[in-house]
XYZ file of C-alpha atoms in Angstrom:
424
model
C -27.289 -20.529 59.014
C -25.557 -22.979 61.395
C -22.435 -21.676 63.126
C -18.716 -21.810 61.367
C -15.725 -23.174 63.125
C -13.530 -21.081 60.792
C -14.454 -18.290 58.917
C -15.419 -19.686 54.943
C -13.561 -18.628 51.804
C -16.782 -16.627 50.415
C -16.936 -14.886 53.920
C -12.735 -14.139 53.775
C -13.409 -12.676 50.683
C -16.137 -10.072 51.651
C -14.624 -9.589 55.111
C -11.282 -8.576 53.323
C -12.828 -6.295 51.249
C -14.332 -4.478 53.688
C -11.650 -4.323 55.745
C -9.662 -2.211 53.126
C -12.744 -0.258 52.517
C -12.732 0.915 56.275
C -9.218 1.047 56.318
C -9.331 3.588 53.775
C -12.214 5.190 55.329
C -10.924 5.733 58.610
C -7.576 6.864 57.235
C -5.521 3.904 59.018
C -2.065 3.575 56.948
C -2.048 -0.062 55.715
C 1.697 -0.536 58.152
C -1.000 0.130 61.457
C -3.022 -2.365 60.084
C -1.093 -5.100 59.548
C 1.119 -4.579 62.523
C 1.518 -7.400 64.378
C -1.251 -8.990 62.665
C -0.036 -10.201 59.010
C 2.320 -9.584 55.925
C 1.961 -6.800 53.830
C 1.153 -9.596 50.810
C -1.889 -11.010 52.901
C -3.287 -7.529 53.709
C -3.278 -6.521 49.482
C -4.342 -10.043 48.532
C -7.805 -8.836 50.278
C -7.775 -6.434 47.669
C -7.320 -9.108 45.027
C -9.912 -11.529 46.611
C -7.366 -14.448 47.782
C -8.664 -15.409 50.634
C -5.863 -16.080 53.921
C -5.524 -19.602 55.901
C -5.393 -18.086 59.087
C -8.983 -16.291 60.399
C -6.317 -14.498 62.904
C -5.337 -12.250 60.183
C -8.988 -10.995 59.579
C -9.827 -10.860 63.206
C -6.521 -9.009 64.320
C -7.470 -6.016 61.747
C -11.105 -6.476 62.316
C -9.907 -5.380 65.725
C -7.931 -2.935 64.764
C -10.995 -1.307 63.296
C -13.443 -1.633 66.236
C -14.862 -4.635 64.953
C -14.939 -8.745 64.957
C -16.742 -11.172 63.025
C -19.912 -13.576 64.158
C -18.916 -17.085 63.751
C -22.580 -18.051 64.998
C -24.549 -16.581 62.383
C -27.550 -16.452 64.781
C -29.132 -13.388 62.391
C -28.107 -14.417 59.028
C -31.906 -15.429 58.501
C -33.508 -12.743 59.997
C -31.583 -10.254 57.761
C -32.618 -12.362 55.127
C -36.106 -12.095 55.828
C -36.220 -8.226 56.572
C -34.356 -7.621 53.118
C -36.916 -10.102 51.218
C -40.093 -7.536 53.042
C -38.334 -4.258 52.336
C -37.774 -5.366 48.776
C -41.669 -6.273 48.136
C -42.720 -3.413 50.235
C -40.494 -1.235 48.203
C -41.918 -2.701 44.796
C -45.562 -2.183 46.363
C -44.471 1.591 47.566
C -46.367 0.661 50.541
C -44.418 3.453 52.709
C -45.801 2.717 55.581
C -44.266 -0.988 55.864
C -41.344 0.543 54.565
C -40.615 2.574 57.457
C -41.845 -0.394 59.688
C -39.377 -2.440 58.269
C -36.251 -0.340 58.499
C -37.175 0.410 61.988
C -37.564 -2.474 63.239
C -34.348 -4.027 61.564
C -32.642 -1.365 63.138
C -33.502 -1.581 66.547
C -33.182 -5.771 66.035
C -29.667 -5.682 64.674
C -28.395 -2.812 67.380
C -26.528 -5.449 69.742
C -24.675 -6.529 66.520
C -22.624 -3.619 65.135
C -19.362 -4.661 66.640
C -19.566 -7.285 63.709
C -18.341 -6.386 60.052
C -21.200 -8.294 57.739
C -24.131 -7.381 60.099
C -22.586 -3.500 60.317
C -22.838 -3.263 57.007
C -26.918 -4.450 57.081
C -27.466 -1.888 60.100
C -25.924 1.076 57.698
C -27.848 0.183 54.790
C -30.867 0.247 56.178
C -29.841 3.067 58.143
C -29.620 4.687 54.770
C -32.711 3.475 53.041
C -34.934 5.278 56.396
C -32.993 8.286 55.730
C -33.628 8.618 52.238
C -37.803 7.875 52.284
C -38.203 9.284 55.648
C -35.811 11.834 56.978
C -33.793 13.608 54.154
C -33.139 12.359 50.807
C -29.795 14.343 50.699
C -27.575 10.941 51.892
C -24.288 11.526 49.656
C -21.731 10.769 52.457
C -24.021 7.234 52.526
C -24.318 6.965 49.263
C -20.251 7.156 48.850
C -19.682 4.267 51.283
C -22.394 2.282 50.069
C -20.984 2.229 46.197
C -17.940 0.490 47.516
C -19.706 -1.938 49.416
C -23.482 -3.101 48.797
C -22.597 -5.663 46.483
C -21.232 -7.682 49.589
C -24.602 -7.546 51.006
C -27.489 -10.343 49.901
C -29.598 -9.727 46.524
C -32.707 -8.281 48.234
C -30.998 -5.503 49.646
C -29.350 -5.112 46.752
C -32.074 -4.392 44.592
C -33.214 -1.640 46.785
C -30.162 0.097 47.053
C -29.928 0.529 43.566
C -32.766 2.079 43.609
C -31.373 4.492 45.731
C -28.690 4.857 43.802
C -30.340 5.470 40.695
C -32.548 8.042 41.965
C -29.911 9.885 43.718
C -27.273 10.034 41.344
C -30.776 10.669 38.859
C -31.929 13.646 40.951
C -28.160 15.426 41.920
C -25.720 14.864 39.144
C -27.720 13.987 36.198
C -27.287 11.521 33.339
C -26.584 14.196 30.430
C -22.880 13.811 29.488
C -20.996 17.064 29.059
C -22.455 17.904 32.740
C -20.299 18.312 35.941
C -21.070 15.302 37.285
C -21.784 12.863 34.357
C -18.940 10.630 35.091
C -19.714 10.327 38.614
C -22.857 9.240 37.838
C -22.189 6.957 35.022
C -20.053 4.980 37.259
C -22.663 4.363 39.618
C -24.916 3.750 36.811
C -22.485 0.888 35.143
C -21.650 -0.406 38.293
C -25.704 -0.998 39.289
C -26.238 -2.873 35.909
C -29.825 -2.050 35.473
C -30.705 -3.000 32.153
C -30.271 -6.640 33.103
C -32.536 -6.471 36.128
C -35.428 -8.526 37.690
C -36.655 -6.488 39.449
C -39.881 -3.994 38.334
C -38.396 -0.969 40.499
C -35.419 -0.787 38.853
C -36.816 -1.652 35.436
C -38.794 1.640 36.057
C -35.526 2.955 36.724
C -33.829 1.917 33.537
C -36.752 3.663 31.128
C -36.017 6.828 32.609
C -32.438 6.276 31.775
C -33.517 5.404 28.520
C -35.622 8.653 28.599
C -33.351 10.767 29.500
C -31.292 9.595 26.592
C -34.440 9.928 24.200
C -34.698 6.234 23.720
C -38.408 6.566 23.655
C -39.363 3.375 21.870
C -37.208 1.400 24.165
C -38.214 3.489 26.854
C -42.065 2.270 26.007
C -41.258 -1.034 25.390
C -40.179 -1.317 29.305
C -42.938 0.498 30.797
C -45.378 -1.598 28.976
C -43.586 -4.756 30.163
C -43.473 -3.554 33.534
C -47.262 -2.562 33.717
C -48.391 -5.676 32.583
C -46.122 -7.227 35.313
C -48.507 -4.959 37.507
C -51.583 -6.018 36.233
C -51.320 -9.475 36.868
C -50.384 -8.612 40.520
C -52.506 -6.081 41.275
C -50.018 -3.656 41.981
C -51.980 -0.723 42.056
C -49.535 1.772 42.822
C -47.020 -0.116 40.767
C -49.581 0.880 38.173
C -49.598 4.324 38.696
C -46.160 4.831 38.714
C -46.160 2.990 35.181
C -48.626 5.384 34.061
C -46.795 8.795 35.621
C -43.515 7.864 34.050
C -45.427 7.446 30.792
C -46.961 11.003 31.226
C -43.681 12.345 30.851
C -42.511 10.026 27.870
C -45.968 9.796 25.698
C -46.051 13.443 24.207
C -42.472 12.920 22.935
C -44.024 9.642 20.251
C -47.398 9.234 20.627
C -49.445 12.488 21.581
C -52.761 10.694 20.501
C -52.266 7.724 23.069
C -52.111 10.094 25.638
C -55.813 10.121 26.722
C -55.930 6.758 26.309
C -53.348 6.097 29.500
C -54.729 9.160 30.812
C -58.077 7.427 31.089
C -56.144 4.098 32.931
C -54.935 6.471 35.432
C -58.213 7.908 36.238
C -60.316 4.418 36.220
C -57.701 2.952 38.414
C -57.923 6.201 40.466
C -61.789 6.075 40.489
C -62.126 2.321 41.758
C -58.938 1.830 43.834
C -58.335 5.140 45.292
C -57.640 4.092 48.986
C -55.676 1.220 48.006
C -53.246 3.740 45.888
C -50.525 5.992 47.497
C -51.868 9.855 47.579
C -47.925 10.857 46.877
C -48.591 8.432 43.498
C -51.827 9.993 42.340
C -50.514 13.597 42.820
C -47.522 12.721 41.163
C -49.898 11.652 37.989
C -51.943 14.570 38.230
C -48.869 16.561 38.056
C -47.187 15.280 35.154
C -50.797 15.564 33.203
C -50.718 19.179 34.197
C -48.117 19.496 32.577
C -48.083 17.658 29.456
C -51.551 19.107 28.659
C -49.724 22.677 29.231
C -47.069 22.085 26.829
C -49.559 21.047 24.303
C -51.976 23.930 24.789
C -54.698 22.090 25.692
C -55.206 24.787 29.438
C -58.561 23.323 29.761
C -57.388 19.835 30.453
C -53.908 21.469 32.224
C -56.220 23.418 34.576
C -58.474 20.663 35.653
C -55.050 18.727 36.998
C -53.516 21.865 38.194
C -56.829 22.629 40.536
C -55.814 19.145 42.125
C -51.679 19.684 42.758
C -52.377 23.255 44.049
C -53.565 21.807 47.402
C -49.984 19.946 48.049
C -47.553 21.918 48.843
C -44.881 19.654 47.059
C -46.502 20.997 44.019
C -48.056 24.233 44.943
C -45.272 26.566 43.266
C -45.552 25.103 40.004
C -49.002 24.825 39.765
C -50.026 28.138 40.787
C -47.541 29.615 38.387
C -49.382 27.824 35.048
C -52.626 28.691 36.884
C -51.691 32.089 36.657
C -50.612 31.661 33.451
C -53.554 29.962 31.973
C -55.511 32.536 33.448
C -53.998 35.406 32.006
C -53.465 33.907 28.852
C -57.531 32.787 28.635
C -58.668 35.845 30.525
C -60.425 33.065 32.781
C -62.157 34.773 35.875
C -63.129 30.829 37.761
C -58.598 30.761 38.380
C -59.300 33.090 41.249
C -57.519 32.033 43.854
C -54.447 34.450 45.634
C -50.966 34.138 45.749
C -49.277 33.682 48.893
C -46.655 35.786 49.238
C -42.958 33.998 48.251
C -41.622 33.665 52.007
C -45.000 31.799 53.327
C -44.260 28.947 50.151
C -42.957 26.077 52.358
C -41.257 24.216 49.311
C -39.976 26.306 47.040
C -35.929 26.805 45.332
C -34.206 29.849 44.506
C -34.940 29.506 41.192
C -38.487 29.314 41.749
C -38.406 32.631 43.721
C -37.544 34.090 40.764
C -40.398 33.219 38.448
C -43.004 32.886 41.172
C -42.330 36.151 42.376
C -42.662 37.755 38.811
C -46.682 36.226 38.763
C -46.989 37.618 42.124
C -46.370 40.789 40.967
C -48.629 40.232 38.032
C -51.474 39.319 40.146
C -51.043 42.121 42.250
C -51.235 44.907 39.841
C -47.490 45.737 38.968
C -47.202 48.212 35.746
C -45.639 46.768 32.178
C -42.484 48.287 32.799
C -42.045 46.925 36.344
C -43.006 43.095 34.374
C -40.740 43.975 31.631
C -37.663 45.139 33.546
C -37.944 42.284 35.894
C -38.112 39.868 33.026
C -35.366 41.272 31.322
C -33.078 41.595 34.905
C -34.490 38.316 36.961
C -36.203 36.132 34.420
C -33.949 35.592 31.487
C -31.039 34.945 33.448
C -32.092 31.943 35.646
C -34.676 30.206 32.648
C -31.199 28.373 31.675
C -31.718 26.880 28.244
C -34.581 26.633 25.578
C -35.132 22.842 27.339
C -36.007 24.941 30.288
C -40.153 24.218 31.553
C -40.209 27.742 32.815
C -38.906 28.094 28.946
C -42.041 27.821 27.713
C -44.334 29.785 29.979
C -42.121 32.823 29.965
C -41.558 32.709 26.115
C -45.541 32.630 25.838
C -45.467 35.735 28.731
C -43.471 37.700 26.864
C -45.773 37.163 23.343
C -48.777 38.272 25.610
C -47.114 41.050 26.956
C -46.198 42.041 23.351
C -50.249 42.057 22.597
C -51.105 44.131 25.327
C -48.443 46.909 24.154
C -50.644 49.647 22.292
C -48.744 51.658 19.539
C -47.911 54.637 21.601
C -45.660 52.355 23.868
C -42.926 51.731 21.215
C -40.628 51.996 23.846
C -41.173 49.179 25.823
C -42.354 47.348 22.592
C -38.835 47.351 21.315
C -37.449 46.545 25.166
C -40.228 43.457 24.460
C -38.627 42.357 20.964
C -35.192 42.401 22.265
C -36.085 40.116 24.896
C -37.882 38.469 22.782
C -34.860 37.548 20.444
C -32.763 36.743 23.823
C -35.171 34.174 24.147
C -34.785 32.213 20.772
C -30.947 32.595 20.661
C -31.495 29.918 24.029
């Protein structure tokens, strides 16, 4: 972009903004900001997006700040650029260019962050490496970056609402009633997803839809988006189609299951290095699982066998092995429990209901299980929606079996926890 001689209207506008976002931020009272410098009236008109006739006003509280504004423009199309790559490299989840990417930008744009517009570039990519490759836990950037990414250029747009999204997805929830359901709802309103163009955050959308059982129009997306993927050979595009519809498939069409299920596993079979190993365990994952809620612990145990190995998805999995192998009295699940504190991913919660297998597996009586159901177990399942609902509702019912008739004791400690269960 060729250098300004005074700063445009579209650029007052977004630099006036900001300048009350920071202001804010920073906790500068709006009488040390404009002292000196301009009226009160100009200062809230950059509130109301009337852009001022003199550039002195924005550069005099720029300064105030710590910052100033580039009148040559000399990076405009390199950020350009680098937001264009991270957005297709994003779309491709090719991680590794990813992290390239934000790198890079960063270390480009460094000499720049005493400007206002190319600040705000460094911090959102800044944000993006954090989220993918450091910590996902980014809530003091996600604050700042509600009030101000829709000053930024479309690209970078569209990937920072997918960070949005899956943030707001992953720590407050969509479910209204919740805590923070109107926290998240105004992100989600403000990110406008079901009028989006790009795949990512059309992904995004059907698991809004999902969550609100929408499954049809859930479906209807994900089929749109994998034929997007098809034609451009976006093979882990593909499998992230197919893992969302994992979890959305049992809910409407059971029988069509196998038939995406087989999709996954051709696509698996003949483009396995060109495919994400994060992707494919995620879709072996959410098989497990759907083929455990449906009974079917032949199928379940042939995907669990596969998660086991990451440690992402070790707890879970070695729980319904477990399980499965109790409940089928199968000898091949032989594998042994590692001891809770040697789990390297692994919540509280977990603890809890991986702990009570462990004790299983290593020869605890029935009234050691029983108590610790009854004291540990029932308390942290949380609702009938619960996953750990249904294993532990299915342990109890085997426990009851294995109860001979001189243990009416502990079968009537059984049926009272029993009936705890279905008033969930």
């Amino acid at each position: 972009m060729a250098e300004e001689i005074v700063i445009s209207n579209k650029n007052k506008i977004r630099v006036g903004r900001l300048i009350r976002i920071y202001q804010k931020e920073m906790g500068i009272t709006l009488f040390d900001l404009i002292e000196n410098v301009c009226s009160r009236q100009v200062a809230t008109n950059f509130n109301k997006d009337i852009p001022a006739k003199n550039d002195e006003f924005y550069l005099g509280t720029l300064a105030k700040l710590g910052f100033t504004y580039n009148y040559r423009h000399d990076m405009d199309d390199y950020i350009l650029n680098q937001c264009k790559m991270l957005r297709d490299a994003v779309e491709w989840y090719d991680t590794k260019m990813m992290e390239k990417i934000c790198y890079e930008t960063i270390k480009r744009l460094e000499p720049y962050r005493k400007y206002i517009i190319e600040y705000e570039y460094i911090r959102a990519f800044e944000m993006i490496y954090k989220y993918h490759f450091v910590s996902i836990n980014i809530e003091k950037e996600i604050n700042h970056t509600v009030l101000t990414f829709k000053y930024l250029n479309q690209n970078i747009i569209d990937v920072l609402s997918d960070i949005l999204f899956k943030f707001c997805y992953k720590f407050y929830g969509f479910i209204e009633g919740t805590k923070y359901f109107e926290k998240s709802y105004e992100v989600f309103k403000l990110l406008d997803l079901s009028n989006t163009a790009y795949s990512v955050n059309k992904l995004n959308y059907a698991v809004y839809l999902l969550t609100l059982k929408y499954h049809f129009d859930c479906l209807k997306i994900l089929s749109e988006v994998e034929k997007e993927y098809l034609l451009a050979l976006n093979y882990n595009g593909l499998v992230l189609v197919y893992v969302r519809i994992f979890w959305l498939i049992g809910n409407i069409q059971e029988k069509s299951l196998e038939c995406y299920e087989d999709k996954f596993n051709k696509l698996i079979q003949n483009k396995k290095e060109k495919i994400n190993v994060i992707l494919i365990m995620q879709g072996y994952m959410n098989l497990a699982i759907r083929y455990f809620e449906m009974q079917n612990y032949v199928k379940a145990k042939t995907y669990f066998l596969e998660t086991i190995s990451d440690e992402k998805y070790y707890v879970k999995s070695s729980i319904c092995l477990k399980h499965i192998a109790f409940i089928e009295d199968d000898p091949a699940i032989d594998f042994v429990m590692k001891p809770v504190d040697e789990c390297k991913i692994i919540t509280n919660r977990e603890k809890i209901f991986y702990h009570y297998y462990y004790m299983k597996c290593n020869g605890d009586d029935v009234n050691a299980l029983i108590d610790y159901i009854d004291s540990s177990v029932l308390p942290s399942i949380g609702s009938h929606d619960s996953f750990y609902y249904i294993i532990f509702s299915n342990e109890i019912k085997q426990l009851s079996k294995t109860l001979s008739n001189n243990h009416n004791y502990n079968k009537r400690r059984v049926s009272k926890i029993m009936d705890k269960f279905r008033r969930m």
